[in-house]
PDB file of C-alpha atoms and ligand atoms in Angstrom:
ATOM      1  CA  MET A   1      73.565  78.184 101.786  1.00  0.00           C
ATOM      2  CA  GLN A   2      73.797  79.656  98.345  1.00  0.00           C
ATOM      3  CA  ASN A   3      74.985  83.222  97.737  1.00  0.00           C
ATOM      4  CA  ARG A   4      72.618  85.147  95.504  1.00  0.00           C
ATOM      5  CA  GLY A   5      73.987  88.701  95.670  1.00  0.00           C
ATOM      6  CA  THR A   6      72.143  91.984  96.129  1.00  0.00           C
ATOM      7  CA  ARG A   7      68.776  91.276  94.494  1.00  0.00           C
ATOM      8  CA  THR A   8      66.033  93.913  94.520  1.00  0.00           C
ATOM      9  CA  LEU A   9      63.604  93.536  97.446  1.00  0.00           C
ATOM     10  CA  GLU A  10      60.301  95.329  97.889  1.00  0.00           C
ATOM     11  CA  THR A  11      58.515  96.293 101.095  1.00  0.00           C
ATOM     12  CA  ARG A  12      55.378  98.357 101.679  1.00  0.00           C
ATOM     13  CA  ARG A  13      57.195 101.697 101.505  1.00  0.00           C
ATOM     14  CA  LEU A  14      60.646 100.842 100.141  1.00  0.00           C
ATOM     15  CA  ILE A  15      62.557  99.420  97.226  1.00  0.00           C
ATOM     16  CA  LEU A  16      65.841  97.879  98.386  1.00  0.00           C
ATOM     17  CA  ARG A  17      68.164  97.840  95.396  1.00  0.00           C
ATOM     18  CA  GLN A  18      71.795  97.969  94.315  1.00  0.00           C
ATOM     19  CA  PHE A  19      73.516 101.353  94.446  1.00  0.00           C
ATOM     20  CA  GLN A  20      73.823 103.004  91.048  1.00  0.00           C
ATOM     21  CA  ASN A  21      75.997 105.700  89.509  1.00  0.00           C
ATOM     22  CA  GLY A  22      74.348 108.962  90.475  1.00  0.00           C
ATOM     23  CA  ASP A  23      73.333 107.887  94.002  1.00  0.00           C
ATOM     24  CA  ALA A  24      76.275 109.628  95.660  1.00  0.00           C
ATOM     25  CA  ALA A  25      74.644 113.068  95.728  1.00  0.00           C
ATOM     26  CA  ASP A  26      71.576 111.810  97.654  1.00  0.00           C
ATOM     27  CA  MET A  27      73.685 109.593  99.906  1.00  0.00           C
ATOM     28  CA  PHE A  28      75.976 112.518 100.806  1.00  0.00           C
ATOM     29  CA  LYS A  29      73.095 114.937 101.351  1.00  0.00           C
ATOM     30  CA  ASN A  30      70.742 112.550 103.166  1.00  0.00           C
ATOM     31  CA  TRP A  31      73.064 110.705 105.534  1.00  0.00           C
ATOM     32  CA  ALA A  32      76.822 110.444 104.839  1.00  0.00           C
ATOM     33  CA  SER A  33      77.533 114.097 105.668  1.00  0.00           C
ATOM     34  CA  ASP A  34      75.570 114.136 108.956  1.00  0.00           C
ATOM     35  CA  PRO A  35      77.504 113.635 112.224  1.00  0.00           C
ATOM     36  CA  ASP A  36      74.247 112.714 113.998  1.00  0.00           C
ATOM     37  CA  VAL A  37      73.934 109.708 111.681  1.00  0.00           C
ATOM     38  CA  THR A  38      77.557 108.571 112.038  1.00  0.00           C
ATOM     39  CA  GLU A  39      77.707 109.155 115.821  1.00  0.00           C
ATOM     40  CA  PHE A  40      77.538 105.418 116.549  1.00  0.00           C
ATOM     41  CA  LEU A  41      78.983 104.117 113.280  1.00  0.00           C
ATOM     42  CA  THR A  42      82.488 102.855 112.545  1.00  0.00           C
ATOM     43  CA  TRP A  43      83.095 105.408 109.764  1.00  0.00           C
ATOM     44  CA  PRO A  44      83.380 109.224 110.005  1.00  0.00           C
ATOM     45  CA  VAL A  45      81.248 111.720 108.064  1.00  0.00           C
ATOM     46  CA  HIS A  46      82.294 112.190 104.467  1.00  0.00           C
ATOM     47  CA  ALA A  47      84.142 115.491 104.081  1.00  0.00           C
ATOM     48  CA  ASP A  48      82.744 116.080 100.579  1.00  0.00           C
ATOM     49  CA  VAL A  49      80.676 114.343  97.926  1.00  0.00           C
ATOM     50  CA  GLN A  50      83.814 113.058  96.165  1.00  0.00           C
ATOM     51  CA  VAL A  51      84.393 110.722  99.134  1.00  0.00           C
ATOM     52  CA  THR A  52      80.829 109.406  98.729  1.00  0.00           C
ATOM     53  CA  GLU A  53      81.353 108.974  94.967  1.00  0.00           C
ATOM     54  CA  THR A  54      84.452 106.849  95.614  1.00  0.00           C
ATOM     55  CA  VAL A  55      82.588 104.692  98.144  1.00  0.00           C
ATOM     56  CA  VAL A  56      79.573 104.189  95.834  1.00  0.00           C
ATOM     57  CA  ARG A  57      81.859 103.316  92.881  1.00  0.00           C
ATOM     58  CA  SER A  58      83.677 100.691  94.981  1.00  0.00           C
ATOM     59  CA  TRP A  59      80.321  99.122  95.977  1.00  0.00           C
ATOM     60  CA  ILE A  60      79.071  99.031  92.381  1.00  0.00           C
ATOM     61  CA  GLU A  61      82.248  97.204  91.332  1.00  0.00           C
ATOM     62  CA  ARG A  62      81.544  94.523  93.938  1.00  0.00           C
ATOM     63  CA  TYR A  63      77.985  93.662  92.828  1.00  0.00           C
ATOM     64  CA  SER A  64      79.344  90.986  90.458  1.00  0.00           C
ATOM     65  CA  ASP A  65      80.380  89.075  93.612  1.00  0.00           C
ATOM     66  CA  PRO A  66      77.363  86.998  94.752  1.00  0.00           C
ATOM     67  CA  SER A  67      78.565  87.122  98.366  1.00  0.00           C
ATOM     68  CA  PHE A  68      78.277  90.944  98.432  1.00  0.00           C
ATOM     69  CA  TYR A  69      75.019  92.221  99.930  1.00  0.00           C
ATOM     70  CA  ASN A  70      74.525  95.983 100.100  1.00  0.00           C
ATOM     71  CA  TRP A  71      71.189  97.661  99.419  1.00  0.00           C
ATOM     72  CA  ALA A  72      70.271 101.300  98.886  1.00  0.00           C
ATOM     73  CA  MET A  73      66.924 102.100 100.527  1.00  0.00           C
ATOM     74  CA  GLU A  74      64.779 103.913  97.986  1.00  0.00           C
ATOM     75  CA  LEU A  75      61.482 105.467  99.031  1.00  0.00           C
ATOM     76  CA  LYS A  76      58.626 104.336  96.798  1.00  0.00           C
ATOM     77  CA  ASP A  77      57.067 107.734  97.427  1.00  0.00           C
ATOM     78  CA  GLY A  78      59.362 110.161  95.596  1.00  0.00           C
ATOM     79  CA  GLY A  79      62.214 107.825  94.618  1.00  0.00           C
ATOM     80  CA  GLU A  80      64.812 109.369  96.919  1.00  0.00           C
ATOM     81  CA  ILE A  81      67.469 107.146  98.512  1.00  0.00           C
ATOM     82  CA  ILE A  82      67.452 107.579 102.270  1.00  0.00           C
ATOM     83  CA  GLY A  83      69.833 104.992 103.718  1.00  0.00           C
ATOM     84  CA  ASN A  84      71.554 101.698 103.313  1.00  0.00           C
ATOM     85  CA  ILE A  85      71.510  98.223 104.775  1.00  0.00           C
ATOM     86  CA  SER A  86      74.187  95.619 104.172  1.00  0.00           C
ATOM     87  CA  VAL A  87      75.857  92.416 105.260  1.00  0.00           C
ATOM     88  CA  VAL A  88      79.009  93.662 106.951  1.00  0.00           C
ATOM     89  CA  LYS A  89      80.358  90.195 107.698  1.00  0.00           C
ATOM     90  CA  LEU A  90      79.525  86.812 106.174  1.00  0.00           C
ATOM     91  CA  ASP A  91      80.723  83.596 107.813  1.00  0.00           C
ATOM     92  CA  GLU A  92      80.007  80.896 105.250  1.00  0.00           C
ATOM     93  CA  LYS A  93      81.268  78.084 107.483  1.00  0.00           C
ATOM     94  CA  ILE A  94      78.457  78.611 110.004  1.00  0.00           C
ATOM     95  CA  GLU A  95      76.104  80.184 107.451  1.00  0.00           C
ATOM     96  CA  ALA A  96      75.805  83.431 109.382  1.00  0.00           C
ATOM     97  CA  ALA A  97      75.595  87.086 108.376  1.00  0.00           C
ATOM     98  CA  GLU A  98      76.071  90.262 110.401  1.00  0.00           C
ATOM     99  CA  ILE A  99      73.919  93.198 109.292  1.00  0.00           C
ATOM    100  CA  GLY A 100      74.655  96.938 109.489  1.00  0.00           C
ATOM    101  CA  TYR A 101      72.384  99.847 108.556  1.00  0.00           C
ATOM    102  CA  CYS A 102      72.010 103.614 108.626  1.00  0.00           C
ATOM    103  CA  MET A 103      69.482 106.157 107.429  1.00  0.00           C
ATOM    104  CA  GLY A 104      69.074 109.924 107.134  1.00  0.00           C
ATOM    105  CA  LYS A 105      67.733 111.773 110.181  1.00  0.00           C
ATOM    106  CA  ALA A 106      64.766 113.199 108.269  1.00  0.00           C
ATOM    107  CA  TRP A 107      63.259 109.675 108.135  1.00  0.00           C
ATOM    108  CA  TRP A 108      63.941 108.465 111.680  1.00  0.00           C
ATOM    109  CA  GLY A 109      61.012 107.385 113.814  1.00  0.00           C
ATOM    110  CA  GLN A 110      58.777 106.011 111.008  1.00  0.00           C
ATOM    111  CA  ALA A 111      59.816 102.336 111.465  1.00  0.00           C
ATOM    112  CA  LEU A 112      61.392 102.346 108.002  1.00  0.00           C
ATOM    113  CA  MET A 113      64.530 100.533 109.161  1.00  0.00           C
ATOM    114  CA  PRO A 114      62.610  97.701 110.869  1.00  0.00           C
ATOM    115  CA  GLU A 115      60.743  97.314 107.557  1.00  0.00           C
ATOM    116  CA  ALA A 116      64.036  97.103 105.624  1.00  0.00           C
ATOM    117  CA  LEU A 117      65.695  94.806 108.167  1.00  0.00           C
ATOM    118  CA  THR A 118      62.744  92.413 108.157  1.00  0.00           C
ATOM    119  CA  ALA A 119      62.924  92.154 104.354  1.00  0.00           C
ATOM    120  CA  VAL A 120      66.685  91.546 104.393  1.00  0.00           C
ATOM    121  CA  ILE A 121      66.355  88.859 107.086  1.00  0.00           C
ATOM    122  CA  ALA A 122      63.619  87.156 105.049  1.00  0.00           C
ATOM    123  CA  TYR A 123      65.832  87.186 101.955  1.00  0.00           C
ATOM    124  CA  LEU A 124      68.841  85.810 103.833  1.00  0.00           C
ATOM    125  CA  PHE A 125      66.839  82.938 105.334  1.00  0.00           C
ATOM    126  CA  ASP A 126      64.472  82.134 102.456  1.00  0.00           C
ATOM    127  CA  GLU A 127      66.725  82.699  99.435  1.00  0.00           C
ATOM    128  CA  VAL A 128      70.326  82.530 100.649  1.00  0.00           C
ATOM    129  CA  ASP A 129      69.507  79.779 103.153  1.00  0.00           C
ATOM    130  CA  LEU A 130      71.509  81.158 106.043  1.00  0.00           C
ATOM    131  CA  ASN A 131      71.132  79.759 109.548  1.00  0.00           C
ATOM    132  CA  ARG A 132      71.881  82.831 111.660  1.00  0.00           C
ATOM    133  CA  VAL A 133      71.565  86.604 111.265  1.00  0.00           C
ATOM    134  CA  THR A 134      73.233  88.829 113.809  1.00  0.00           C
ATOM    135  CA  ALA A 135      73.673  92.551 114.500  1.00  0.00           C
ATOM    136  CA  TYR A 136      75.452  94.681 117.074  1.00  0.00           C
ATOM    137  CA  HIS A 137      74.807  98.117 118.476  1.00  0.00           C
ATOM    138  CA  ASP A 138      76.602 100.508 120.798  1.00  0.00           C
ATOM    139  CA  THR A 139      74.650 100.376 124.072  1.00  0.00           C
ATOM    140  CA  ASN A 140      74.535 104.196 123.974  1.00  0.00           C
ATOM    141  CA  ASN A 141      72.395 103.835 120.831  1.00  0.00           C
ATOM    142  CA  PRO A 142      69.341 101.930 122.108  1.00  0.00           C
ATOM    143  CA  LYS A 143      67.238 103.042 119.083  1.00  0.00           C
ATOM    144  CA  SER A 144      69.091 100.453 117.057  1.00  0.00           C
ATOM    145  CA  GLY A 145      68.240  97.672 119.521  1.00  0.00           C
ATOM    146  CA  SER A 146      64.612  98.646 119.105  1.00  0.00           C
ATOM    147  CA  VAL A 147      64.955  98.167 115.324  1.00  0.00           C
ATOM    148  CA  MET A 148      66.431  94.693 115.868  1.00  0.00           C
ATOM    149  CA  ARG A 149      63.639  93.648 118.245  1.00  0.00           C
ATOM    150  CA  LYS A 150      60.967  94.875 115.824  1.00  0.00           C
ATOM    151  CA  ALA A 151      62.546  92.649 113.166  1.00  0.00           C
ATOM    152  CA  GLY A 152      62.258  89.641 115.488  1.00  0.00           C
ATOM    153  CA  MET A 153      65.840  89.502 116.749  1.00  0.00           C
ATOM    154  CA  LYS A 154      66.679  88.659 120.369  1.00  0.00           C
ATOM    155  CA  GLN A 155      69.406  90.159 122.497  1.00  0.00           C
ATOM    156  CA  GLU A 156      72.056  87.560 123.367  1.00  0.00           C
ATOM    157  CA  GLY A 157      74.087  89.728 125.703  1.00  0.00           C
ATOM    158  CA  VAL A 158      76.430  92.688 125.993  1.00  0.00           C
ATOM    159  CA  LEU A 159      80.107  92.552 125.070  1.00  0.00           C
ATOM    160  CA  ARG A 160      81.897  94.878 127.457  1.00  0.00           C
ATOM    161  CA  ALA A 161      84.357  97.436 126.026  1.00  0.00           C
ATOM    162  CA  ALA A 162      84.237  95.538 122.730  1.00  0.00           C
ATOM    163  CA  GLY A 163      84.402  98.639 120.534  1.00  0.00           C
ATOM    164  CA  ILE A 164      86.416 101.843 120.527  1.00  0.00           C
ATOM    165  CA  LYS A 165      85.529 105.189 119.016  1.00  0.00           C
ATOM    166  CA  GLN A 166      87.790 108.244 119.225  1.00  0.00           C
ATOM    167  CA  GLY A 167      89.792 106.550 121.956  1.00  0.00           C
ATOM    168  CA  ILE A 168      86.769 105.712 124.117  1.00  0.00           C
ATOM    169  CA  TYR A 169      85.706 102.094 124.641  1.00  0.00           C
ATOM    170  CA  TYR A 170      82.037 101.263 124.359  1.00  0.00           C
ATOM    171  CA  ASP A 171      79.903  98.204 125.118  1.00  0.00           C
ATOM    172  CA  LYS A 172      78.240  96.335 122.246  1.00  0.00           C
ATOM    173  CA  ALA A 173      74.850  94.641 122.537  1.00  0.00           C
ATOM    174  CA  VAL A 174      74.603  91.557 120.340  1.00  0.00           C
ATOM    175  CA  TYR A 175      71.325  90.409 118.774  1.00  0.00           C
ATOM    176  CA  SER A 176      70.494  87.430 116.599  1.00  0.00           C
ATOM    177  CA  ILE A 177      67.728  85.469 114.946  1.00  0.00           C
ATOM    178  CA  LEU A 178      68.026  81.846 113.808  1.00  0.00           C
ATOM    179  CA  ARG A 179      66.331  80.262 110.816  1.00  0.00           C
ATOM    180  CA  SER A 180      64.419  77.979 113.204  1.00  0.00           C
ATOM    181  CA  GLU A 181      62.836  81.073 114.778  1.00  0.00           C
ATOM    182  CA  TRP A 182      61.930  82.711 111.474  1.00  0.00           C
TER     183      TRP A 182
HETATM  184  C1  COA B 201      68.839 103.517 114.442  1.00  0.00           C
HETATM  185  C2  COA B 201      67.996 103.808 113.211  1.00  0.00           C
HETATM  186  C3  COA B 201      68.368 102.846 112.122  1.00  0.00           C
HETATM  187  C4  COA B 201      66.504 103.641 113.578  1.00  0.00           C
HETATM  188  O1  COA B 201      65.709 103.527 112.414  1.00  0.00           O
HETATM  189  P1  COA B 201      64.191 104.004 112.411  1.00  0.00           P
HETATM  190  O2  COA B 201      63.595 103.653 111.101  1.00  0.00           O
HETATM  191  O3  COA B 201      64.117 105.413 112.853  1.00  0.00           O
HETATM  192  O4  COA B 201      63.596 103.041 113.511  1.00  0.00           O
HETATM  193  P2  COA B 201      62.224 103.255 114.333  1.00  0.00           P
HETATM  194  O5  COA B 201      61.339 104.207 113.622  1.00  0.00           O
HETATM  195  O6  COA B 201      61.710 101.896 114.608  1.00  0.00           O
HETATM  196  O7  COA B 201      62.716 103.948 115.654  1.00  0.00           O
HETATM  197  C5  COA B 201      63.524 103.235 116.564  1.00  0.00           C
HETATM  198  C6  COA B 201      63.445 103.923 117.898  1.00  0.00           C
HETATM  199  O8  COA B 201      64.132 105.182 117.805  1.00  0.00           O
HETATM  200  C7  COA B 201      63.319 106.204 118.349  1.00  0.00           C
HETATM  201  N1  COA B 201      63.639 107.424 117.629  1.00  0.00           N
HETATM  202  C8  COA B 201      63.373 107.715 116.368  1.00  0.00           C
HETATM  203  N2  COA B 201      63.818 108.939 116.034  1.00  0.00           N
HETATM  204  C9  COA B 201      64.381 109.414 117.147  1.00  0.00           C
HETATM  205  C10 COA B 201      65.034 110.619 117.452  1.00  0.00           C
HETATM  206  N3  COA B 201      65.183 111.571 116.554  1.00  0.00           N
HETATM  207  N4  COA B 201      65.514 110.764 118.723  1.00  0.00           N
HETATM  208  C11 COA B 201      65.381 109.800 119.626  1.00  0.00           C
HETATM  209  N5  COA B 201      64.764 108.623 119.385  1.00  0.00           N
HETATM  210  C12 COA B 201      64.267 108.444 118.162  1.00  0.00           C
HETATM  211  C13 COA B 201      61.922 105.749 118.083  1.00  0.00           C
HETATM  212  O9  COA B 201      61.026 106.337 119.003  1.00  0.00           O
HETATM  213  C14 COA B 201      62.018 104.265 118.286  1.00  0.00           C
HETATM  214  O10 COA B 201      61.862 103.904 119.621  1.00  0.00           O
HETATM  215  P3  COA B 201      60.717 102.850 120.036  1.00  0.00           P
HETATM  216  O11 COA B 201      60.911 101.678 119.095  1.00  0.00           O
HETATM  217  O12 COA B 201      61.042 102.530 121.443  1.00  0.00           O
HETATM  218  O13 COA B 201      59.447 103.530 119.809  1.00  0.00           O
HETATM  219  C15 COA B 201      68.207 105.252 112.701  1.00  0.00           C
HETATM  220  O14 COA B 201      67.969 106.099 113.792  1.00  0.00           O
HETATM  221  C16 COA B 201      69.582 105.494 112.150  1.00  0.00           C
HETATM  222  O15 COA B 201      69.838 105.258 110.977  1.00  0.00           O
HETATM  223  N6  COA B 201      70.476 106.007 113.017  1.00  0.00           N
HETATM  224  C17 COA B 201      71.837 106.348 112.591  1.00  0.00           C
HETATM  225  C18 COA B 201      72.691 105.157 112.224  1.00  0.00           C
HETATM  226  C19 COA B 201      72.709 104.074 113.249  1.00  0.00           C
HETATM  227  O16 COA B 201      72.730 104.320 114.452  1.00  0.00           O
HETATM  228  N7  COA B 201      72.709 102.833 112.759  1.00  0.00           N
HETATM  229  C20 COA B 201      72.695 101.650 113.620  1.00  0.00           C
HETATM  230  C21 COA B 201      74.076 101.272 114.017  1.00  0.00           C
HETATM  231  S1  COA B 201      74.046  99.784 114.972  1.00  0.00           S
END
């Protein structure tokens, strides 16, 4: 494998690009302030836009690291940023990446995330030369499993009580795709 960092990717409806100064306002408004978006995520809603600004600044500082992969999803139509998709864990020894993603409610149900996930998987196999891409979802959030299947991933199983949110354990479904299947 060879790390290549967060390069710009293009799909039919999206530009996947690095976060930039000035993205915090859209990120806060479109998804980071919405409890319906964060319901199944590991982070809580941002209390105010200053929290989002701090997060975006910390990501921008990391783009010089070629092993950091974190894309803003920009709509070609209108230029708004509507979500993000990133590598949340990279295991270089086995050449495997775990992906995480989230998007504003206003754009759910248009298969935009499967489009973004497919492009990121293609990049990680074709350019970064990984061998395995994996993703997890709370079993109470089956929409996310649907995204993974549409991007060609297969469910490997369910890890019981493998996550905890607000003191309540939840089961995690694990999906993967291997380079040989791509
Ligand atoms: C999960 C998520 C990424 C789906 O992205 P998307 O672009 O809407 O994906 P799709 O359009 O392919 O929709 C996926 C499924 O959700 C369903 N769905 C979409 N909007 C919905 C809504 N408001 N209520 C219930 N189901 C909905 C779709 O019908 C679809 O089901 P199907 O594939 O069986 O037809 C998006 O809902 C999201 O960002 N949610 C919040 C963050 C999150 O849960 N991230 C994943 C953590 S593992």
